[in-house]
Tab-separated table of C-alpha atoms in Angstrom:
chain	number	residue	atom	x	y	z
A	1471	UNK	CA	0.000	0.000	0.000
A	1472	UNK	CA	1.648	3.215	-1.052
A	1473	UNK	CA	0.217	6.200	0.713
A	1474	UNK	CA	1.859	9.571	1.283
A	1475	UNK	CA	4.990	9.125	-0.826
A	1476	UNK	CA	3.169	10.879	-3.670
A	1477	UNK	CA	3.063	13.987	-1.457
A	1478	UNK	CA	6.817	13.957	-0.828
A	1479	UNK	CA	6.526	12.815	2.782
A	1480	UNK	CA	9.218	10.680	4.337
A	1481	UNK	CA	8.304	7.083	5.281
A	1482	UNK	CA	8.423	8.050	8.979
A	1483	UNK	CA	5.939	10.900	8.468
A	1484	UNK	CA	3.679	8.587	6.474
A	1485	UNK	CA	3.890	6.004	9.268
A	1486	UNK	CA	2.964	8.608	11.901
A	1487	UNK	CA	-0.001	9.824	9.838
A	1488	UNK	CA	-1.152	6.232	9.285
A	1489	UNK	CA	-0.829	5.486	13.030
A	1490	UNK	CA	-2.981	8.526	13.877
A	1491	UNK	CA	-5.614	7.469	11.338
A	1492	UNK	CA	-5.614	3.881	12.642
A	1493	UNK	CA	-5.985	5.127	16.216
A	1494	UNK	CA	-8.926	7.326	15.181
A	1495	UNK	CA	-10.597	4.447	13.315
A	1496	UNK	CA	-10.068	2.114	16.287
A	1497	UNK	CA	-11.583	4.684	18.650
A	1498	UNK	CA	-14.604	5.042	16.368
A	1499	UNK	CA	-15.060	1.262	16.248
A	1500	UNK	CA	-14.711	0.981	20.037
A	1501	UNK	CA	-17.373	3.677	20.529
A	1502	UNK	CA	-19.816	1.749	18.338
A	1503	UNK	CA	-19.653	-1.402	20.461
């Protein structure tokens, strides 16, 4: 999955962004149940 490299971000920045998004998604899922 290539996400972020198109925007000139470094792999570490992409990883941090992805982690934040995953955390947000997980929190949303937890709230539903």
